[in-house]
Amino acid sequence: MLYGGICDDESEVYEELSRFFTLFERNINCKISLTYFSSGEELLEHYQSKKPPHFHFLFLDIEMSGIDGLETAKQIRSFPNKEVAILFLSSHPEYILESFEVFTFQYLLKPLTYSTFESKMIRLYDHLNSTLTYSIILKEEQGEHIIPLSEVISILKIKHSLAQNKLKIITTHGEFSVTGTISSYSKKLGAPFLLIYRSVIVNMDYIRRFTVRSVVLSNHQELPISRAHIKQIKDSYAHYMAGKFIL
């Protein structure tokens, strides 16, 4: 499932794009969930509330009353989910160069035809499918969060009798409680993730030092190391770091 936002102060544009997306889903055999915003202020309020969904892509109208699309995009790039793909909609080509400042994925001129929409969406769909390989989708009761793997610091088993198969995912932007097991995450996550204890996985990019019995991370977390495997853990870390810095 891909999550997209459409921000345009003309509801007719949203209705037309909704029809295009319905046809695109049928042709490509994919699922896309859309959320509509009638102003830049409304979209920014959604981001600031940190409510799901976290979008994979956004269609932004440039000429809107209040905060325009370019300013909205600039503010979005300062938020945690700043990697979102942004596609601008405009009747005026003169904004193209300015749109590059916010790492625009595509600039689409109105009126938009379905053939143009489909060709750009196929490119976007392929791009998102490749980049999602480097993200993790965390499902909480409140909804889904799309987190780049590079932002995950550690994964811990929650030790509580009432929390069967519950994990805490600690990221650079917050903590998430999800259902799962350490063993399943350990199997599906490769480097830079390392199982250092039966209930602890760490991202080696955030290791700052080792003690006799623990690892200290960049967020000052101190987590236990398996004493039986400490040499193997340190060797894995040394091998990983050597691979990063030796060309």
CSV table of C-alpha atoms in Angstrom, one decimal:
chain,number,residue,atom,x,y,z
A,1,MET,CA,0.0,0.0,0.0
A,2,LEU,CA,1.3,3.4,-1.0
A,3,TYR,CA,0.0,6.6,0.8
A,4,GLY,CA,-0.3,9.8,-1.0
A,5,GLY,CA,-1.5,13.3,-0.2
A,6,ILE,CA,-3.1,15.8,-2.6
A,7,CYS,CA,-3.0,19.5,-1.6
A,8,ASP,CA,-5.0,21.8,-3.9
A,9,ASP,CA,-7.5,24.6,-3.1
A,10,GLU,CA,-9.6,23.5,-6.1
A,11,SER,CA,-11.6,20.4,-5.2
A,12,GLU,CA,-12.2,19.7,-8.9
A,13,VAL,CA,-8.5,19.0,-9.2
A,14,TYR,CA,-8.7,16.4,-6.4
A,15,GLU,CA,-11.7,14.8,-8.0
A,16,GLU,CA,-9.9,14.5,-11.4
A,17,LEU,CA,-6.8,13.1,-9.8
A,18,SER,CA,-8.9,10.6,-7.8
A,19,ARG,CA,-10.3,9.3,-11.1
A,20,PHE,CA,-6.8,9.1,-12.5
A,21,PHE,CA,-5.6,7.1,-9.5
A,22,THR,CA,-8.5,4.7,-9.7
A,23,LEU,CA,-7.6,3.9,-13.3
A,24,PHE,CA,-3.9,3.7,-12.5
A,25,GLU,CA,-4.5,1.2,-9.7
A,26,ARG,CA,-6.6,-0.9,-12.0
A,27,ASN,CA,-4.0,-0.8,-14.8
A,28,ILE,CA,-0.9,-1.4,-12.6
A,29,ASN,CA,-2.6,-3.7,-10.0
A,30,CYS,CA,-1.5,-1.7,-7.0
A,31,LYS,CA,-3.2,-0.1,-3.9
A,32,ILE,CA,-2.9,3.6,-3.2
A,33,SER,CA,-4.6,5.5,-0.3
A,34,LEU,CA,-5.2,9.2,-0.9
A,35,THR,CA,-5.8,12.0,1.6
A,36,TYR,CA,-7.0,15.4,0.4
A,37,PHE,CA,-5.9,18.8,1.9
A,38,SER,CA,-7.5,22.0,0.7
A,39,SER,CA,-4.6,24.3,1.8
A,40,GLY,CA,-0.9,24.3,2.6
A,41,GLU,CA,-1.8,25.2,6.2
A,42,GLU,CA,-4.0,22.1,6.5
A,43,LEU,CA,-1.2,19.8,5.2
A,44,LEU,CA,1.4,21.3,7.5
A,45,GLU,CA,-1.0,20.9,10.4
A,46,HIS,CA,-1.2,17.2,9.6
A,47,TYR,CA,2.6,16.9,9.6
A,48,GLN,CA,3.0,18.8,12.8
A,49,SER,CA,0.4,16.6,14.5
A,50,LYS,CA,2.5,13.5,13.6
A,51,LYS,CA,-0.7,11.6,12.8
A,52,PRO,CA,-0.7,8.8,10.3
A,53,PRO,CA,-0.5,8.3,7.4
A,54,HIS,CA,3.1,9.1,6.7
A,55,PHE,CA,3.1,9.9,3.0
A,56,HIS,CA,5.2,8.3,0.2
A,57,PHE,CA,4.3,11.1,-2.2
A,58,LEU,CA,2.5,14.5,-2.3
A,59,PHE,CA,0.9,16.3,-5.2
A,60,LEU,CA,1.1,20.1,-4.3
A,61,ASP,CA,-0.6,22.9,-6.2
A,62,ILE,CA,1.9,25.9,-6.4
A,63,GLU,CA,-0.7,28.7,-6.7
A,64,MET,CA,-2.8,28.4,-3.5
A,65,SER,CA,-4.3,31.1,-1.3
A,66,GLY,CA,-2.5,31.4,2.0
A,67,ILE,CA,0.8,29.4,2.1
A,68,ASP,CA,1.6,28.5,-1.5
A,69,GLY,CA,2.9,25.1,-2.6
A,70,LEU,CA,6.6,26.1,-2.7
A,71,GLU,CA,6.6,27.4,0.9
A,72,THR,CA,4.6,24.3,2.0
A,73,ALA,CA,7.2,22.1,0.5
A,74,LYS,CA,10.1,24.0,2.1
A,75,GLN,CA,8.5,23.5,5.5
A,76,ILE,CA,7.8,19.8,4.8
A,77,ARG,CA,11.5,19.3,4.0
A,78,SER,CA,12.3,20.3,7.6
A,79,PHE,CA,10.1,17.5,9.1
A,80,PRO,CA,11.2,13.9,9.9
A,81,ASN,CA,9.4,12.4,6.9
A,82,LYS,CA,11.3,14.8,4.6
A,83,GLU,CA,12.2,12.1,2.0
A,84,VAL,CA,8.6,12.2,0.7
A,85,ALA,CA,8.4,12.5,-3.1
A,86,ILE,CA,6.9,15.9,-4.1
A,87,LEU,CA,5.1,16.5,-7.4
A,88,PHE,CA,4.1,20.0,-8.2
A,89,LEU,CA,0.9,21.0,-10.1
A,90,SER,CA,0.9,24.3,-11.8
A,91,SER,CA,-0.5,26.3,-14.8
A,92,HIS,CA,2.7,28.3,-14.9
A,93,PRO,CA,6.0,26.8,-16.1
A,94,GLU,CA,8.0,29.8,-14.7
A,95,TYR,CA,8.1,28.2,-11.3
A,96,ILE,CA,10.1,25.1,-12.5
A,97,LEU,CA,13.5,26.4,-11.6
A,98,GLU,CA,12.4,27.5,-8.1
A,99,SER,CA,10.8,24.1,-7.5
A,100,PHE,CA,14.3,22.5,-7.7
A,101,GLU,CA,15.2,24.0,-4.4
A,102,VAL,CA,12.9,21.6,-2.6
A,103,PHE,CA,14.1,18.5,-4.5
A,104,THR,CA,11.0,18.2,-6.7
A,105,PHE,CA,10.4,14.7,-8.1
A,106,GLN,CA,8.2,16.0,-10.9
A,107,TYR,CA,6.7,19.3,-12.2
A,108,LEU,CA,3.3,18.7,-13.9
A,109,LEU,CA,1.5,21.4,-15.9
A,110,LYS,CA,-2.2,21.9,-15.8
A,111,PRO,CA,-4.5,20.8,-17.4
A,112,LEU,CA,-3.2,17.3,-16.7
A,113,THR,CA,-4.0,14.5,-19.1
A,114,TYR,CA,-4.3,10.9,-18.0
A,115,SER,CA,-1.5,9.7,-20.4
A,116,THR,CA,0.9,12.3,-18.9
A,117,PHE,CA,-0.2,11.3,-15.3
A,118,GLU,CA,0.3,7.6,-16.0
A,119,SER,CA,3.8,8.0,-17.4
A,120,LYS,CA,4.9,10.1,-14.4
A,121,MET,CA,3.2,7.8,-11.9
A,122,ILE,CA,4.9,4.7,-13.4
A,123,ARG,CA,8.2,6.4,-12.9
A,124,LEU,CA,7.2,7.4,-9.3
A,125,TYR,CA,5.9,3.9,-8.6
A,126,ASP,CA,9.2,2.3,-9.7
A,127,HIS,CA,11.2,4.8,-7.7
A,128,LEU,CA,9.1,4.3,-4.5
A,129,ASN,CA,9.3,0.5,-4.8
A,130,SER,CA,13.1,0.7,-4.9
A,131,THR,CA,13.4,3.1,-2.0
A,132,LEU,CA,11.0,1.3,0.2
A,133,THR,CA,13.5,-1.5,0.3
A,134,TYR,CA,15.4,0.8,2.6
A,135,SER,CA,12.5,1.6,4.8
A,136,ILE,CA,10.5,-0.2,7.5
A,137,ILE,CA,6.8,0.0,8.0
A,138,LEU,CA,5.8,0.0,11.6
A,139,LYS,CA,2.2,-0.8,12.4
A,140,GLU,CA,0.7,0.6,15.6
A,141,GLU,CA,-2.9,0.9,16.7
A,142,GLN,CA,-2.9,4.5,15.5
A,143,GLY,CA,-1.8,3.6,12.0
A,144,GLU,CA,1.3,2.9,9.9
A,145,HIS,CA,4.7,4.7,10.1
A,146,ILE,CA,7.2,4.5,7.2
A,147,ILE,CA,10.7,4.9,8.8
A,148,PRO,CA,13.9,4.8,6.8
A,149,LEU,CA,16.1,2.1,8.2
A,150,SER,CA,18.9,4.6,8.5
A,151,GLU,CA,16.9,6.3,11.3
A,152,VAL,CA,16.4,3.1,13.4
A,153,ILE,CA,18.8,3.1,16.4
A,154,SER,CA,17.7,0.0,18.2
A,155,ILE,CA,15.0,-2.7,18.6
A,156,LEU,CA,14.2,-4.0,22.1
A,157,LYS,CA,11.9,-6.7,23.4
A,158,ILE,CA,9.5,-5.2,25.9
A,159,LYS,CA,9.8,-7.3,29.1
A,160,HIS,CA,6.3,-7.4,30.5
A,161,SER,CA,4.0,-10.3,31.2
A,162,LEU,CA,1.1,-8.5,29.5
A,163,ALA,CA,3.2,-7.6,26.4
A,164,GLN,CA,3.5,-10.8,24.5
A,165,ASN,CA,5.6,-10.3,21.3
A,166,LYS,CA,5.9,-6.6,21.8
A,167,LEU,CA,8.9,-4.6,20.7
A,168,LYS,CA,10.1,-1.1,21.1
A,169,ILE,CA,11.6,0.5,18.0
A,170,ILE,CA,13.8,3.5,18.9
A,171,THR,CA,14.5,5.9,16.1
A,172,THR,CA,16.2,9.3,15.7
A,173,HIS,CA,12.7,10.9,15.9
A,174,GLY,CA,10.9,8.9,18.6
A,175,GLU,CA,9.9,5.5,19.9
A,176,PHE,CA,7.3,3.1,18.5
A,177,SER,CA,5.6,0.0,20.1
A,178,VAL,CA,4.9,-2.8,17.6
A,179,THR,CA,4.0,-6.4,17.6
A,180,GLY,CA,6.8,-8.8,16.5
A,181,THR,CA,9.8,-10.8,17.7
A,182,ILE,CA,13.4,-10.1,17.9
A,183,SER,CA,14.2,-13.3,16.0
A,184,SER,CA,12.0,-12.3,13.0
A,185,TYR,CA,13.6,-8.8,12.8
A,186,SER,CA,17.1,-10.3,13.2
A,187,LYS,CA,16.5,-12.6,10.2
A,188,LYS,CA,15.1,-10.0,7.9
A,189,LEU,CA,17.4,-7.1,8.7
A,190,GLY,CA,21.0,-7.4,7.5
A,191,ALA,CA,23.9,-5.0,8.1
A,192,PRO,CA,24.1,-2.5,9.7
A,193,PHE,CA,21.8,-4.3,12.2
A,194,LEU,CA,23.3,-6.6,14.7
A,195,LEU,CA,21.8,-8.9,17.4
A,196,ILE,CA,23.9,-8.2,20.5
A,197,TYR,CA,21.7,-9.9,23.1
A,198,ARG,CA,18.7,-12.2,23.0
A,199,SER,CA,16.4,-9.2,23.3
A,200,VAL,CA,18.4,-6.5,21.7
A,201,ILE,CA,19.2,-5.4,18.1
A,202,VAL,CA,21.3,-2.3,17.4
A,203,ASN,CA,22.2,-0.3,14.3
A,204,MET,CA,26.0,-0.4,14.2
A,205,ASP,CA,26.1,3.1,12.7
A,206,TYR,CA,24.9,4.4,16.1
A,207,ILE,CA,27.5,2.5,18.3
A,208,ARG,CA,29.8,4.9,20.1
A,209,ARG,CA,31.7,2.6,22.4
A,210,PHE,CA,31.9,-0.8,24.0
A,211,THR,CA,32.2,-1.6,27.7
A,212,VAL,CA,32.9,-4.9,29.3
A,213,ARG,CA,29.2,-5.9,29.3
A,214,SER,CA,27.4,-3.4,27.2
A,215,VAL,CA,27.3,-1.1,24.1
A,216,VAL,CA,26.8,2.6,24.4
A,217,LEU,CA,24.8,4.2,21.5
A,218,SER,CA,24.7,7.8,20.2
A,219,ASN,CA,21.5,8.5,22.1
A,220,HIS,CA,23.3,7.5,25.3
A,221,GLN,CA,21.4,4.2,25.5
A,222,GLU,CA,23.5,1.5,27.2
A,223,LEU,CA,22.4,-2.0,26.2
A,224,PRO,CA,23.7,-5.4,27.3
A,225,ILE,CA,25.9,-7.6,25.2
A,226,SER,CA,25.8,-11.4,25.2
A,227,ARG,CA,28.9,-12.4,27.2
A,228,ALA,CA,29.2,-15.6,25.3
A,229,HIS,CA,29.3,-13.9,21.9
A,230,ILE,CA,31.1,-10.6,22.8
A,231,LYS,CA,34.2,-11.4,20.6
A,232,GLN,CA,32.0,-12.3,17.6
A,233,ILE,CA,29.9,-9.1,18.1
A,234,LYS,CA,33.0,-6.9,18.2
A,235,ASP,CA,34.5,-8.7,15.2
A,236,SER,CA,31.2,-8.1,13.3
A,237,TYR,CA,31.3,-4.4,14.2
A,238,ALA,CA,35.0,-4.1,13.2
A,239,HIS,CA,34.4,-5.8,9.9
A,240,TYR,CA,31.4,-3.6,9.1
A,241,MET,CA,33.2,-0.4,10.0
A,242,ALA,CA,36.2,-1.5,7.9
A,243,GLY,CA,33.9,-2.0,4.9
A,244,LYS,CA,32.5,1.5,5.3
A,245,PHE,CA,35.8,3.4,5.4
A,246,ILE,CA,38.3,1.3,3.4
A,247,LEU,CA,37.9,2.0,-0.3
